[in-house]
Amino acid sequence: MSFYVPPLMTSSLLKSPDTTLLDRKDQLVAYMESGCKPRTDWRIGTEHEK
């Protein structure tokens, strides 16, 4: 069984990608942390998908 998945067309995908090479682990950690919510915005609750 196969499913058709249409390509995503978001503005972030249309921009040219950042091709900066990482030299150290802390650069990767900093990049990942930049997408996190601040601790003050954390909430406890049930997660669900619609």
N, C-alpha and C. Protein backbone atom coordinates (compact mmCIF):
# COMPACT_ATOMS: atom_id res chain seq x y z
N MET A 1 0.86 -1.18 0.00
CA MET A 1 0.00 0.00 0.00
C MET A 1 0.90 1.23 0.00
N SER A 2 0.61 2.17 -0.84
CA SER A 2 1.40 3.40 -0.88
C SER A 2 0.47 4.60 -0.79
N PHE A 3 1.01 5.69 -0.31
CA PHE A 3 0.25 6.91 -0.13
C PHE A 3 0.97 8.04 -0.85
N TYR A 4 0.20 8.93 -1.43
CA TYR A 4 0.76 10.12 -2.06
C TYR A 4 0.94 11.19 -1.00
N VAL A 5 2.12 11.73 -0.90
CA VAL A 5 2.39 12.82 0.02
C VAL A 5 2.82 14.02 -0.80
N PRO A 6 2.00 15.07 -0.85
CA PRO A 6 2.36 16.24 -1.65
C PRO A 6 3.58 16.95 -1.07
N PRO A 7 4.38 17.58 -1.90
CA PRO A 7 5.56 18.29 -1.39
C PRO A 7 5.14 19.51 -0.57
N LEU A 8 5.95 19.82 0.41
CA LEU A 8 5.70 21.00 1.24
C LEU A 8 6.18 22.24 0.51
N MET A 9 5.38 23.26 0.52
CA MET A 9 5.76 24.51 -0.14
C MET A 9 5.66 25.65 0.87
N THR A 10 6.60 25.70 1.78
CA THR A 10 6.61 26.77 2.76
C THR A 10 7.71 27.75 2.41
N SER A 11 7.61 28.93 2.94
CA SER A 11 8.61 29.95 2.63
C SER A 11 9.99 29.52 3.11
N SER A 12 10.06 28.76 4.20
CA SER A 12 11.37 28.34 4.69
C SER A 12 12.04 27.37 3.72
N LEU A 13 11.27 26.61 2.97
CA LEU A 13 11.84 25.68 2.01
C LEU A 13 12.24 26.38 0.72
N LEU A 14 11.66 27.52 0.45
CA LEU A 14 11.95 28.24 -0.78
C LEU A 14 13.22 29.08 -0.67
N LYS A 15 13.66 29.36 0.55
CA LYS A 15 14.88 30.13 0.76
C LYS A 15 16.09 29.21 0.51
N SER A 16 17.20 29.81 0.20
CA SER A 16 18.40 28.99 0.03
C SER A 16 18.85 28.49 1.40
N PRO A 17 19.26 27.23 1.49
CA PRO A 17 19.62 26.65 2.78
C PRO A 17 20.94 27.21 3.31
N ASP A 18 21.09 27.19 4.61
CA ASP A 18 22.33 27.60 5.25
C ASP A 18 23.32 26.44 5.11
N THR A 19 24.42 26.67 4.47
CA THR A 19 25.39 25.59 4.23
C THR A 19 26.62 25.74 5.11
N THR A 20 26.49 26.44 6.23
CA THR A 20 27.60 26.61 7.15
C THR A 20 27.98 25.27 7.75
N LEU A 21 29.26 24.92 7.68
CA LEU A 21 29.73 23.68 8.28
C LEU A 21 29.97 23.87 9.76
N LEU A 22 29.62 22.87 10.53
CA LEU A 22 29.83 22.92 11.97
C LEU A 22 31.16 22.27 12.31
N ASP A 23 31.93 22.93 13.16
CA ASP A 23 33.23 22.40 13.56
C ASP A 23 33.19 21.74 14.93
N ARG A 24 32.22 22.15 15.74
CA ARG A 24 32.19 21.67 17.13
C ARG A 24 30.77 21.26 17.51
N LYS A 25 30.69 20.39 18.49
CA LYS A 25 29.41 19.90 18.98
C LYS A 25 28.57 21.04 19.56
N ASP A 26 29.21 22.00 20.23
CA ASP A 26 28.45 23.09 20.85
C ASP A 26 27.75 23.96 19.82
N GLN A 27 28.24 24.01 18.58
CA GLN A 27 27.55 24.74 17.52
C GLN A 27 26.22 24.07 17.18
N LEU A 28 26.23 22.74 17.14
CA LEU A 28 25.00 22.00 16.87
C LEU A 28 24.02 22.15 18.03
N VAL A 29 24.53 22.08 19.25
CA VAL A 29 23.67 22.25 20.43
C VAL A 29 23.04 23.64 20.43
N ALA A 30 23.81 24.66 20.12
CA ALA A 30 23.28 26.03 20.08
C ALA A 30 22.20 26.17 19.02
N TYR A 31 22.40 25.54 17.86
CA TYR A 31 21.40 25.60 16.79
C TYR A 31 20.10 24.92 17.25
N MET A 32 20.22 23.76 17.87
CA MET A 32 19.03 23.04 18.33
C MET A 32 18.31 23.83 19.43
N GLU A 33 19.07 24.40 20.35
CA GLU A 33 18.48 25.17 21.45
C GLU A 33 17.79 26.43 20.95
N SER A 34 18.21 26.97 19.83
CA SER A 34 17.60 28.20 19.31
C SER A 34 16.14 27.99 18.92
N GLY A 35 15.73 26.76 18.69
CA GLY A 35 14.35 26.47 18.33
C GLY A 35 13.48 26.08 19.51
N CYS A 36 14.04 26.11 20.71
CA CYS A 36 13.29 25.70 21.91
C CYS A 36 12.53 26.87 22.52
N LYS A 37 11.44 26.52 23.21
CA LYS A 37 10.70 27.53 23.97
C LYS A 37 11.48 27.88 25.23
N PRO A 38 11.37 29.11 25.70
CA PRO A 38 11.96 29.44 26.99
C PRO A 38 11.25 28.64 28.10
N ARG A 39 11.96 28.32 29.15
CA ARG A 39 11.40 27.54 30.25
C ARG A 39 10.14 28.18 30.82
N THR A 40 10.05 29.51 30.80
CA THR A 40 8.87 30.19 31.34
C THR A 40 7.61 29.91 30.52
N ASP A 41 7.77 29.48 29.27
CA ASP A 41 6.62 29.18 28.41
C ASP A 41 6.24 27.70 28.42
N TRP A 42 6.96 26.89 29.20
CA TRP A 42 6.62 25.47 29.28
C TRP A 42 5.28 25.30 29.97
N ARG A 43 4.50 24.34 29.53
CA ARG A 43 3.21 24.03 30.13
C ARG A 43 3.09 22.53 30.31
N ILE A 44 2.36 22.11 31.31
CA ILE A 44 2.08 20.70 31.53
C ILE A 44 0.69 20.43 31.00
N GLY A 45 0.56 19.41 30.19
CA GLY A 45 -0.75 19.09 29.64
C GLY A 45 -0.68 17.90 28.70
N THR A 46 -1.81 17.57 28.16
CA THR A 46 -1.90 16.45 27.24
C THR A 46 -1.58 16.92 25.83
N GLU A 47 -0.77 16.14 25.15
CA GLU A 47 -0.47 16.45 23.75
C GLU A 47 -1.38 15.62 22.87
N HIS A 48 -1.80 16.19 21.77
CA HIS A 48 -2.62 15.43 20.82
C HIS A 48 -2.45 16.00 19.42
N GLU A 49 -2.77 15.19 18.45
CA GLU A 49 -2.71 15.63 17.06
C GLU A 49 -4.12 15.70 16.52
N LYS A 50 -4.34 16.64 15.64
CA LYS A 50 -5.66 16.76 15.02
C LYS A 50 -5.60 16.31 13.60
